[in-house]
Coordinates of C-alpha atoms in Angstrom, one line a residue:
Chain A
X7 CA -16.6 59.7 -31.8
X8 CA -13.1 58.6 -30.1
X9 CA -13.9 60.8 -27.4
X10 CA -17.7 59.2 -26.5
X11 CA -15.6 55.5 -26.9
X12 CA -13.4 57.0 -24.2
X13 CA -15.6 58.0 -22.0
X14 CA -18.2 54.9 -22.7
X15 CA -15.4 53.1 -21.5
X16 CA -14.4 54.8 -18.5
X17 CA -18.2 54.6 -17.6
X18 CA -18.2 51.0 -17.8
X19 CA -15.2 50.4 -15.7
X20 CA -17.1 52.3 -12.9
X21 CA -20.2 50.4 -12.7
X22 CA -18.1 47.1 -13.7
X23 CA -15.8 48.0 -11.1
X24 CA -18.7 48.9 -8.6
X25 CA -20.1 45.7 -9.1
X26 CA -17.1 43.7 -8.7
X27 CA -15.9 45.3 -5.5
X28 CA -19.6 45.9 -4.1
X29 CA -19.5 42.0 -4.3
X30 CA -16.5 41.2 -2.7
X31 CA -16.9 43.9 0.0
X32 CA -20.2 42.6 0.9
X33 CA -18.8 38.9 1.2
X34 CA -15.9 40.2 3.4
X35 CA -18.6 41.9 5.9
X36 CA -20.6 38.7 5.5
X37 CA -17.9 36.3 6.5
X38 CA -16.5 39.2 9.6
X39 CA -20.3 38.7 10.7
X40 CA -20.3 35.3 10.2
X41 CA -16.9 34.8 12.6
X42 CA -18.5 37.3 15.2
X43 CA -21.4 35.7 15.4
X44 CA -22.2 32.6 13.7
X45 CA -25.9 31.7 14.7
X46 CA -26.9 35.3 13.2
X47 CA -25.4 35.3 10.4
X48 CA -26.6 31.3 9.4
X49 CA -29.8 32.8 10.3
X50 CA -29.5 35.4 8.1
X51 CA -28.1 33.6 5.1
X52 CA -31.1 31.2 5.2
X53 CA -33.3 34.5 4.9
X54 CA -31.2 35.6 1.6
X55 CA -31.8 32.3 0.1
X56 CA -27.6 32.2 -0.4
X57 CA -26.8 29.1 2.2
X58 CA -26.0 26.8 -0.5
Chain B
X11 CA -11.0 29.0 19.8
X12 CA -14.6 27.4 20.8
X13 CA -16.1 30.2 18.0
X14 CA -13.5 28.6 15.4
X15 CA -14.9 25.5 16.1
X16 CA -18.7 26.5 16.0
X17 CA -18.0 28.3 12.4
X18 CA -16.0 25.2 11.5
X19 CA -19.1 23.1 12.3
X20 CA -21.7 25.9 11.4
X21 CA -19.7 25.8 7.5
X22 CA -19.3 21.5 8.0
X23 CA -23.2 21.3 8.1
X24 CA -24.2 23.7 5.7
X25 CA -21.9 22.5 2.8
X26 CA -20.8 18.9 3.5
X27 CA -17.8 18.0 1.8
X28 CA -19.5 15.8 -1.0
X29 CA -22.3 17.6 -1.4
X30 CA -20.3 20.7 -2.3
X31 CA -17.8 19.0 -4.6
X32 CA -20.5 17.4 -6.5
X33 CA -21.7 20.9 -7.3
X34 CA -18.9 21.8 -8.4
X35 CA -17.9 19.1 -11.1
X36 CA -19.4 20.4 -14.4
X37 CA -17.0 20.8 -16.6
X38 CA -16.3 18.2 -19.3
X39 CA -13.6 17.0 -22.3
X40 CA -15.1 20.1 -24.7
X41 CA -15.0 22.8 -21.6
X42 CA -11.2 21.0 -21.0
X43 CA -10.6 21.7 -24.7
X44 CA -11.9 25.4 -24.8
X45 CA -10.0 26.2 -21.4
X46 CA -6.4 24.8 -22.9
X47 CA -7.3 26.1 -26.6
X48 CA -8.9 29.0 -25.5
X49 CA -5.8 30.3 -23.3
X50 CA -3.2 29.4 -26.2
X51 CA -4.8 30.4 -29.5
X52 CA -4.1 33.8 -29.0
X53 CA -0.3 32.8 -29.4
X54 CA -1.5 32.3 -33.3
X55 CA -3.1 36.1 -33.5
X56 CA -0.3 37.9 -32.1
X57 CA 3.2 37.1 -30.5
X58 CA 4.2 34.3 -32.2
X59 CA 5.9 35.8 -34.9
X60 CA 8.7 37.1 -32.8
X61 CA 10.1 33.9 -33.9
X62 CA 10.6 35.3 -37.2
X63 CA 12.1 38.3 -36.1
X64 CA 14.6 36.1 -34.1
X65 CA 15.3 33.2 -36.4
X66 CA 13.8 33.8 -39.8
X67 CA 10.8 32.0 -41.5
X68 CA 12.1 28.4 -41.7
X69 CA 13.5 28.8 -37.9
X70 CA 9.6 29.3 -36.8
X71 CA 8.4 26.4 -38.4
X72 CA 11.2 24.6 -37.1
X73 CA 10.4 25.9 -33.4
X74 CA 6.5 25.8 -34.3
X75 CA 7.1 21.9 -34.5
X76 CA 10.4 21.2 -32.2
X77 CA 7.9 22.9 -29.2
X78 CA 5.0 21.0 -30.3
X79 CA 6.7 17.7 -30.0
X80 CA 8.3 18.8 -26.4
X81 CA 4.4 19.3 -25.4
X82 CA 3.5 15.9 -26.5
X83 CA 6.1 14.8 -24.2
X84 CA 4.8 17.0 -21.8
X85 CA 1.4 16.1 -22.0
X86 CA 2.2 12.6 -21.5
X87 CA 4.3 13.0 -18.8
X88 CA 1.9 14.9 -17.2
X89 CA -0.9 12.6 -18.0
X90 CA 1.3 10.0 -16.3
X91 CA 1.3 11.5 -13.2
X92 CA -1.7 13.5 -12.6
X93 CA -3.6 10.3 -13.1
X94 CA -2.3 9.0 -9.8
X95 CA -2.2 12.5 -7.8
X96 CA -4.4 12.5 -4.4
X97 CA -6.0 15.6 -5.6
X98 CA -6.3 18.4 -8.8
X99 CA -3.7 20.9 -9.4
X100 CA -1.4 19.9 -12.2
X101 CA 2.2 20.0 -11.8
X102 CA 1.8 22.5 -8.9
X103 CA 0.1 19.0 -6.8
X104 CA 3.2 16.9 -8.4
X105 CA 6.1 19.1 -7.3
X106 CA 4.3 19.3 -4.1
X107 CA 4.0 15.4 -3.8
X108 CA 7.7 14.6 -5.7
X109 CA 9.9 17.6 -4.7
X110 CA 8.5 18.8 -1.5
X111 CA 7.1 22.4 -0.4
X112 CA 9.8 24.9 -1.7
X113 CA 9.8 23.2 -5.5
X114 CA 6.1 23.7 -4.9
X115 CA 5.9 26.8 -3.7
X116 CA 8.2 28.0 -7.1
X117 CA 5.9 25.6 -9.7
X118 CA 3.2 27.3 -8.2
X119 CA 4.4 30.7 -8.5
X120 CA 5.6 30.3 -12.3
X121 CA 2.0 28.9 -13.2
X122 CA 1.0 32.4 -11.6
X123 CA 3.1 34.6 -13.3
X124 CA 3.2 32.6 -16.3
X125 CA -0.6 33.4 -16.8
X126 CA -0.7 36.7 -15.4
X127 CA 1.7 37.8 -17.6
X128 CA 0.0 36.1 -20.4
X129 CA -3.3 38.0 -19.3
X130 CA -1.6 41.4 -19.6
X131 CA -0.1 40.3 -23.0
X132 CA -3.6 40.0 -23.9
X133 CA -5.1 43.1 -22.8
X134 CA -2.3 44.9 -24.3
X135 CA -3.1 43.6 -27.9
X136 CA -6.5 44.1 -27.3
X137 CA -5.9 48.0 -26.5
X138 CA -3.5 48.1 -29.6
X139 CA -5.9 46.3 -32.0
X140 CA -8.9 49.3 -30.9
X141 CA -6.2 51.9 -31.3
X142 CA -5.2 50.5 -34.8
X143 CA -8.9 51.3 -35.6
X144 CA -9.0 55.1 -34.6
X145 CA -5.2 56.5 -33.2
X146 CA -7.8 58.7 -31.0
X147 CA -8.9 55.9 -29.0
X148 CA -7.4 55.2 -25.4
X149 CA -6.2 52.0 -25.1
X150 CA -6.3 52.6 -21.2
X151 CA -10.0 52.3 -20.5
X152 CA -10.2 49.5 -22.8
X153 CA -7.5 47.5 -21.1
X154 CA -8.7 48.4 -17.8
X155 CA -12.3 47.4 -19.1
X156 CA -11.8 44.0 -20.2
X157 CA -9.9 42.9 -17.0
X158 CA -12.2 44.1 -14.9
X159 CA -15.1 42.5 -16.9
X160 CA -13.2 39.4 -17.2
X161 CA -12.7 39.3 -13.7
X162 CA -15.8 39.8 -12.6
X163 CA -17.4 36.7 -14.7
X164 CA -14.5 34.1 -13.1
X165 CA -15.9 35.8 -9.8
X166 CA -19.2 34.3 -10.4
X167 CA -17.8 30.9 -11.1
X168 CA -15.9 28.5 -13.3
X169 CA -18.7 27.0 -15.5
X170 CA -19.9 30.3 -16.8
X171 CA -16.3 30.9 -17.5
X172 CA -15.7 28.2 -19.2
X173 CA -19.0 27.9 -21.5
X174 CA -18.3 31.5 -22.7
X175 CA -14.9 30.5 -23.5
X176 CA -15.8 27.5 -25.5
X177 CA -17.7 29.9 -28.2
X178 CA -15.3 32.5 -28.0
X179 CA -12.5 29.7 -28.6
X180 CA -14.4 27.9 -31.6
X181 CA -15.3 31.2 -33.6
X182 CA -11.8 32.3 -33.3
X183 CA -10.5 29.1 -34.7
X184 CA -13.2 29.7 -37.6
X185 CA -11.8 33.1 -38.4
X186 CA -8.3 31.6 -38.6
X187 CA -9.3 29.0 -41.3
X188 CA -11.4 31.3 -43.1
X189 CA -8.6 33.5 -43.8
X190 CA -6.7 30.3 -45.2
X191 CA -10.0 29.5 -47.3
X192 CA -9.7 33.3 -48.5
X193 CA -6.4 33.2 -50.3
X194 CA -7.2 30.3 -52.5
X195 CA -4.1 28.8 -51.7
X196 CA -6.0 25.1 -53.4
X197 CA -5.6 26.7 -56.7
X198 CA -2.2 27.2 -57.6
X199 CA -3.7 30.3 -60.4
X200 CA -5.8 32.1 -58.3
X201 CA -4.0 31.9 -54.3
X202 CA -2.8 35.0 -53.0
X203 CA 0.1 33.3 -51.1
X204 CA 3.9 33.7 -52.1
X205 CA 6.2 31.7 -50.2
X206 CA 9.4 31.7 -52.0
X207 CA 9.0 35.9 -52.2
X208 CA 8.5 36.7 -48.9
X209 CA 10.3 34.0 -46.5
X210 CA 13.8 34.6 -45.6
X211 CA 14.8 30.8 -44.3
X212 CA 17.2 30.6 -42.0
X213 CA 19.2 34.6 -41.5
X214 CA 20.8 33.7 -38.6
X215 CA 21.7 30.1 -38.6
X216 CA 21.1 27.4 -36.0
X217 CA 21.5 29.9 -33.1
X218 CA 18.4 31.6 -34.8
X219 CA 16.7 28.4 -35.1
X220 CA 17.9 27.9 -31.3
X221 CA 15.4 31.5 -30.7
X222 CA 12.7 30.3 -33.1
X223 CA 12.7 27.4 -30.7
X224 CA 12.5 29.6 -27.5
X225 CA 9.5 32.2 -28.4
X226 CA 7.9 28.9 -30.6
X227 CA 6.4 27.7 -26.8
X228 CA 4.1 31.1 -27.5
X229 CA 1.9 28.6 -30.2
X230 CA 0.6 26.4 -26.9
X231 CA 1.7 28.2 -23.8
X232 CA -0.6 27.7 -21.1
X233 CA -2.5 24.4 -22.4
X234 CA -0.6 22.3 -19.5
X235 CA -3.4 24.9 -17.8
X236 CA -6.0 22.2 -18.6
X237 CA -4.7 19.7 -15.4
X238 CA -6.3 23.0 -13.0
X239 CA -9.6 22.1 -14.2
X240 CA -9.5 18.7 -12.6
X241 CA -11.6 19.5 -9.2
X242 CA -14.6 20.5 -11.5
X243 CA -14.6 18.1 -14.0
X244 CA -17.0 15.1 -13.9
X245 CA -14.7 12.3 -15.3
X246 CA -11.1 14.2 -14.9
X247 CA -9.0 11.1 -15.8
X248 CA -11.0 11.4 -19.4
X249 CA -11.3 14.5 -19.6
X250 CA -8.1 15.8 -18.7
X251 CA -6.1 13.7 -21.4
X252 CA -9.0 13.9 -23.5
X253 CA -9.2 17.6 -23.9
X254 CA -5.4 18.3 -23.6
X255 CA -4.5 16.3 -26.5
X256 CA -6.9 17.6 -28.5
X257 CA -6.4 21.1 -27.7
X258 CA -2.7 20.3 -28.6
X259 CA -3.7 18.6 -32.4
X260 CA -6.0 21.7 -32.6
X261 CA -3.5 24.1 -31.9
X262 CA -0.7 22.2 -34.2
X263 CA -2.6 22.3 -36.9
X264 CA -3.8 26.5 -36.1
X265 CA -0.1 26.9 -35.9
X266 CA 0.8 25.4 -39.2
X267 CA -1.9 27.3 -41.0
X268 CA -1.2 30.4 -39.2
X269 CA 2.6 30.2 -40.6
X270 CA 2.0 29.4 -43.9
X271 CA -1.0 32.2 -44.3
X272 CA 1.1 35.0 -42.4
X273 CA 4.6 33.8 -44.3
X274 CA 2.6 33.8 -47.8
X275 CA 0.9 37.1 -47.7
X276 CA 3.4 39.5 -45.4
X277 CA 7.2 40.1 -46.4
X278 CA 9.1 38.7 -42.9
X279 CA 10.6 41.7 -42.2
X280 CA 7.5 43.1 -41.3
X281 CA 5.7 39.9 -40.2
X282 CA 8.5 39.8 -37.5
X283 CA 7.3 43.4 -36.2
X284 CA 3.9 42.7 -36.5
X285 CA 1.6 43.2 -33.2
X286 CA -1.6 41.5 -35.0
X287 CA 0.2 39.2 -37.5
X288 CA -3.4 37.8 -38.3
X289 CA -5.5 40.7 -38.6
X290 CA -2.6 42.1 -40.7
X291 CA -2.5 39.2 -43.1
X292 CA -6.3 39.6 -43.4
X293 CA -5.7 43.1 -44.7
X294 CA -3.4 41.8 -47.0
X295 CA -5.7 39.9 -48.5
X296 CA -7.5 43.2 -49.6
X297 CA -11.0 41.3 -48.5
X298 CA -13.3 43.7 -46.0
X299 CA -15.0 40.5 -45.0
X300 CA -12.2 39.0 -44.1
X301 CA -10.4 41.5 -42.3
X302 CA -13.5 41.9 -40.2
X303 CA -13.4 38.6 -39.3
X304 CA -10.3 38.4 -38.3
X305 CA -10.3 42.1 -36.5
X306 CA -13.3 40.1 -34.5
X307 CA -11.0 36.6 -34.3
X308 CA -8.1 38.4 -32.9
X309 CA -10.2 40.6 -30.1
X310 CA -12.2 37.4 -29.5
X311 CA -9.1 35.6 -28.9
X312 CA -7.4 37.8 -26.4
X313 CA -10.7 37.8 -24.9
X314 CA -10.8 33.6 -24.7
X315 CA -7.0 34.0 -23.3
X316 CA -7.2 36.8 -20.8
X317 CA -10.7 35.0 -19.1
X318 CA -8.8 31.4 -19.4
X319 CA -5.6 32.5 -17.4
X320 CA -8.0 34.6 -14.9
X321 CA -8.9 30.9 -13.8
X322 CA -5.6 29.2 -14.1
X323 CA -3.8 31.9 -12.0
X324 CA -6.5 32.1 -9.3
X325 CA -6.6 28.6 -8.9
X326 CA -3.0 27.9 -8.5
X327 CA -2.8 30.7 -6.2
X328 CA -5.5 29.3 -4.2
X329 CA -3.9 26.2 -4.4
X330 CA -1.0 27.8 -2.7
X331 CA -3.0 29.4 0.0
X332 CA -5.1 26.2 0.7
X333 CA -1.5 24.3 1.5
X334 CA -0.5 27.3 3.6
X335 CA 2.5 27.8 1.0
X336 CA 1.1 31.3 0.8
X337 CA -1.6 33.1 3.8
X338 CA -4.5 30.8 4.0
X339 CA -6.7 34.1 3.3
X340 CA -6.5 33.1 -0.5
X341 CA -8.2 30.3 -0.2
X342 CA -11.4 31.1 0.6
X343 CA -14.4 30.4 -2.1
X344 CA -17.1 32.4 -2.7
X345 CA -20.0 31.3 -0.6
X346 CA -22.4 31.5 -3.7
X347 CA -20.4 31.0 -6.8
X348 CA -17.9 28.8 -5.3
X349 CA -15.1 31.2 -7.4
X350 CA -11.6 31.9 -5.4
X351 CA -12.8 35.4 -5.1
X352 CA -10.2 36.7 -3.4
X353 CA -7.4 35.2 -5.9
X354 CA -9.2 36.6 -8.5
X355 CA -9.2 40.2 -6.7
X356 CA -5.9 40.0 -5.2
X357 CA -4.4 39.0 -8.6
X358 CA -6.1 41.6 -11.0
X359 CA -3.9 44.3 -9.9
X360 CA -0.6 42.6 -10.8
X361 CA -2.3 41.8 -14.0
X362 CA -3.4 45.4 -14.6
X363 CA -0.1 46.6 -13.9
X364 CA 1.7 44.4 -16.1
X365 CA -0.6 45.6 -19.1
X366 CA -0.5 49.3 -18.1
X367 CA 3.6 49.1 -19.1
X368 CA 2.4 48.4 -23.1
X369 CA 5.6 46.0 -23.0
X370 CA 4.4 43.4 -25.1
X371 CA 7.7 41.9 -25.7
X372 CA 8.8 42.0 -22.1
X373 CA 5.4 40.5 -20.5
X374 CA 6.0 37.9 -23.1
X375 CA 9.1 37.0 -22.0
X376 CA 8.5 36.7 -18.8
X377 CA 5.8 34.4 -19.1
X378 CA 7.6 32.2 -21.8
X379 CA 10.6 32.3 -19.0
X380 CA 8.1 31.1 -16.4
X381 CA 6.5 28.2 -18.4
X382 CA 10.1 26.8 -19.4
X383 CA 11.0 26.6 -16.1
X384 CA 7.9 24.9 -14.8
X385 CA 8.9 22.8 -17.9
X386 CA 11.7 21.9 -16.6
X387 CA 10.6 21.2 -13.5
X388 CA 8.6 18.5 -14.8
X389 CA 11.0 16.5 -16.4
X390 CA 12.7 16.5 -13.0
X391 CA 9.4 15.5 -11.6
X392 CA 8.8 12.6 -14.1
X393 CA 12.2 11.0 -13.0
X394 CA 11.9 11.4 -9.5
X395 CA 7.9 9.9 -9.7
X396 CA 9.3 6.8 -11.6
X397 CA 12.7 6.1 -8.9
X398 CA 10.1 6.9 -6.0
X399 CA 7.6 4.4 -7.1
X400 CA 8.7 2.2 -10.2
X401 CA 6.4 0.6 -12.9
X402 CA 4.2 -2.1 -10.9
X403 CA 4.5 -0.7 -7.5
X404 CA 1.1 1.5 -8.2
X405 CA -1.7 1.5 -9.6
X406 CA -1.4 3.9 -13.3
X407 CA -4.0 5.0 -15.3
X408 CA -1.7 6.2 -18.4
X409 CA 2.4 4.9 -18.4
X410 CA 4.6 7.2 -21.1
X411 CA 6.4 5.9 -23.4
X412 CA 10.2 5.7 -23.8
X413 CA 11.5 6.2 -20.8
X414 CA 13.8 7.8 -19.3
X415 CA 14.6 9.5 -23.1
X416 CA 11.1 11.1 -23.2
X417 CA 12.2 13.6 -19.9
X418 CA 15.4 13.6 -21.3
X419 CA 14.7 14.8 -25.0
X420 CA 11.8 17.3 -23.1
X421 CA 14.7 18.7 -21.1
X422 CA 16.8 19.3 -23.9
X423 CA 14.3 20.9 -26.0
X424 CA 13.3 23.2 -23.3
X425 CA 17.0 24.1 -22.4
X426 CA 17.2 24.9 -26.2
X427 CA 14.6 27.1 -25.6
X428 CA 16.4 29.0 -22.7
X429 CA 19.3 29.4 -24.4
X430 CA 17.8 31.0 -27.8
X431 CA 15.8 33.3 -24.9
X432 CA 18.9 33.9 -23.6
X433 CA 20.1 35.5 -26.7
X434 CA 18.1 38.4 -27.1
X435 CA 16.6 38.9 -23.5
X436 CA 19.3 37.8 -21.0
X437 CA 18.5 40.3 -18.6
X438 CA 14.9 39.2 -18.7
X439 CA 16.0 35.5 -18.0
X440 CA 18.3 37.2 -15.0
X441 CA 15.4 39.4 -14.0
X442 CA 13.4 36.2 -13.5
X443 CA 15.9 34.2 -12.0
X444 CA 16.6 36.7 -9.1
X445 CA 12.8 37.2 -8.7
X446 CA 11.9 33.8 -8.3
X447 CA 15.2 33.3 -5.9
X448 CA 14.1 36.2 -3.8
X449 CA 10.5 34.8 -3.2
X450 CA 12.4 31.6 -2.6
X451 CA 14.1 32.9 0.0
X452 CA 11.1 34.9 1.4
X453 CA 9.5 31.6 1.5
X454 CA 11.8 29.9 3.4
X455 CA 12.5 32.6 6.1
X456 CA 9.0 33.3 6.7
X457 CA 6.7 30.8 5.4
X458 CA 8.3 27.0 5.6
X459 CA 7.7 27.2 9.9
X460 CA 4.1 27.2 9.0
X461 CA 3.8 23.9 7.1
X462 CA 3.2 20.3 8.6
X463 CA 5.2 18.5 6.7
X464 CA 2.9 15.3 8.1
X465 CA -0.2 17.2 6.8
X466 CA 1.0 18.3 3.7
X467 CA 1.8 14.9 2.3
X468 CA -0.8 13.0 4.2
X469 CA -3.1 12.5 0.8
X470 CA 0.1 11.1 -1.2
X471 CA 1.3 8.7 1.4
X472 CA -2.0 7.5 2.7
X473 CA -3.1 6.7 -1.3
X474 CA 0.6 5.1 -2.4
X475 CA 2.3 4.2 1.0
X476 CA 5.8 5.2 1.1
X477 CA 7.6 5.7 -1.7
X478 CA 10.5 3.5 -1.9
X479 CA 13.0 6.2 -2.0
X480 CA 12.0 10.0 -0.2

């Protein structure tokens, strides 16, 4: 029973962790798009409904 | 440079400045409450009663209610000044406004380190508490687990954060006077709670008492936390006092039951070594119901204190990075959630690392150290703010009593404090000391060149004038 707690948790640090980082990587590449080229990335931020 | 430009205007027209900050101001006096309360109650489920190992029963209620008197002093200090700051950030903003950049580069770090640390306190009583239920379970997941998730909602903002702490905060408080309802101690046949058996007074003296006093900041460490919250709440002049003195009856009173509960039902030798002191007393009582509870109150707790200090820390090392005290990187917000994302991220490791040493006594420590020191700083502040612009010169929404004793009497309660610290954990104190010198010294070579001093203290002199000593 221990054992499955273990692992359970170890599980959920993976997808918590995925999700977390997934995040924050995919803000990074936004923002690196976003200095490169501005107009395409306001574009694209309207289209994802995220500009506000 | 033209590119920086168009993203600075692309960003200017897509969020304009008011519109943005409006969005952000949510939070009011009960959020204020849960954020301070929240981040300190755990001090009444587990540390605290290292004042008993240091001083002896009577020296932690002593400390218990010495400390709590240097806070009121504190908070009204603080309420004095923050009232009249150009902008959020508790005493971090005032030392950068009184003291100039390096006291504020220090104040800021403490506030860091003082909640980090009290983050990995947190997670290490959590992993302990599920290991006291089965010795096969790894407290390592289970620490790493609750950061991360308590990371990751701060990540996605401030209000969720706070609203989740809030329940957290209240049922906790429940457990603790349910316990104190469960020992009958109105009926002086039936209550389960022995005082004159199992306290020990004062073993060591006053220099015990001088310990008590130290580790006794442990009851409301990390409530001066509520002054961050300023920049998202709706009415921060009420709110902030509002909630902050509040949270302080709230947690006198939590303190003072939690003493008389532990002290009546667990001998002090053993109360003194406790890691759950709480959830111990609870199965003391002999009551399943209650020991549930309180097993729930105490993980709840750490919980409420671990997500409350995720904030504080991010924001104060945000509020470093936005002054360029540290690399501007950090001060980036989350496009969506409007979180200092990468404070949060940068920050979790430190924490993790912390918790992953099992030290409780030692993370403790430091963060006590950190807080005095900031403390400290305060009272410093407090003077300074009153010879720079005396009674009448400016406009104050809150004047504290009693001055100059109040800073005084603060001072000396919190030197107290160092010195019982001192006592048992002088090469902490040293440790700290050097650490915070070396990132003083880091800060000067490296850092100081990049700050306009014009710039920096453009909000404080364009709101008061100049002061009429600098």
């Amino acid at each position: 029973m221990a054992e499955l707690c273990n692992i359970g948790a170890w599980i959920l640090c993976l997808i918590v962790g995925a999700l977390l980082f997934g995040d924050f990587i995919k803000t990074e590449r936004r923002f690196m798009e976003e200095k490169e080229n501005p107009e395409a990335a306001e574009g694209k931020e309207e289209r994802d409904g995220s500009a506000d | 440079m033209e590119a920086r430009i168009n993203i600075q205007e692309t960003e200017t027209r897509k969020n304009p400045p008011e519109a943005s900050h409006s969005q952000r101001r949510v939070l009011g006096p009960l959020h204020v409450w849960a954020l301070g309360v929240g981040i300190v109650l755990v001090g009444e489920f587990m540390g605290w009663n290292l004042t008993i190992k240091q001083g002896g029963s009577l020296a932690a209620l002593i400390g218990l209610w010495t400390m709590g008197m240097m806070y009121i002093g504190q908070v009204m200090m603080v309420s004095e000044m923050s009232a009249v700051m150009p902008e959020a950030g508790g005493q971090y903003t005032m030392a950068k406004y009184l003291l100039g950049p390096l006291a504020a580069f220090n104040v800021g770090l403490m506030l860091v380190f003082e909640y980090a640390m009290l983050e990995a306190g947190d997670v290490i009583v959590v992993g302990q508490l599920l290991n006291a239920l089965n010795p096969a379970i790894d407290p390592l997941p289970f620490n790493i687990l609750t950061l991360l998730v308590l990371a990751f909602i701060n990540y996605r903002g401030a209000q969720a954060t706070l609203t989740l702490n809030f329940v957290i905060t209240a049922i906790a408080f429940a457990c603790v006077v349910l316990l104190l309802m469960s020992t009958n101690f109105f009926d002086p046949n039936a209550t389960l709670l022995d005082l004159k058996a199992l306290t020990d007074g004062l073993p060591y003296g006053y220099l015990g008492v001088m310990a008590g006093i130290g580790y006794s900041c442990w009851f409301f460490l990390g409530i001066e936390g509520t002054a961050m919250a300023a920049d998202e709440c709706r009415s921060p002049n009420r709110a902030i006092p509002l909630g902050a003195i509040v949270g302080l009856a709230t947690l006198l009173i939590g303190g003072t039951i939690t003493w008389f509960v532990c002290s009546g039902l667990i001998p002090a030798g053993a109360l003194g070594e406790s890691v759950y002191p709480l959830y111990e007393a609870a199965l003391a009582t002999g009551k399943l119901f209650v020991a549930v509870a309180l097993f729930v109150g105490s993980i709840l707790a750490c919980l409420a204190s671990a997500n409350g200090c995720i904030n504080d820390s991010s924001h104060a090392w945000a509020a470093l990075s936005r002054d360029t005290l540290l690399p501007d990187l950090f001060a980036k917000e989350h496009p969506r959630y409007g979180s200092h994302y990468r404070a949060i991220i940068f920050l979790l490791p430190i924490s993790l690392a912390f918790a992953m040493t099992g030290l409780l006594d030692q993370v403790v420590t430091f963060s006590i150290f950190s807080a005095l020191m900031v403390y400290l700083l305060t009272c410093i502040m407090m003077l300074r703010f009153r010879k720079m612009y005396p009674l009448g010169t400016i406009r104050r929404g809150f004047i504290a009593p009693l001055m100059p004793f109040l800073p005084l009497l603060v001072a000396v309660i919190v030197l107290i404090g160092l010195f019982g610290l001192h006592l048992n954990y002088g090469i902490n104190l040293i440790s700290g000391a050097v650490f915070y010198l070396l990132a003083s010294i880091w800060f000067l070579k490296r850092r100081a060149k990049f700050i306009d001093k014009d710039r920096f203290l453009a909000a404080g002199l364009t709101k008061w004038g100049r002061p009429k000593e600098l």
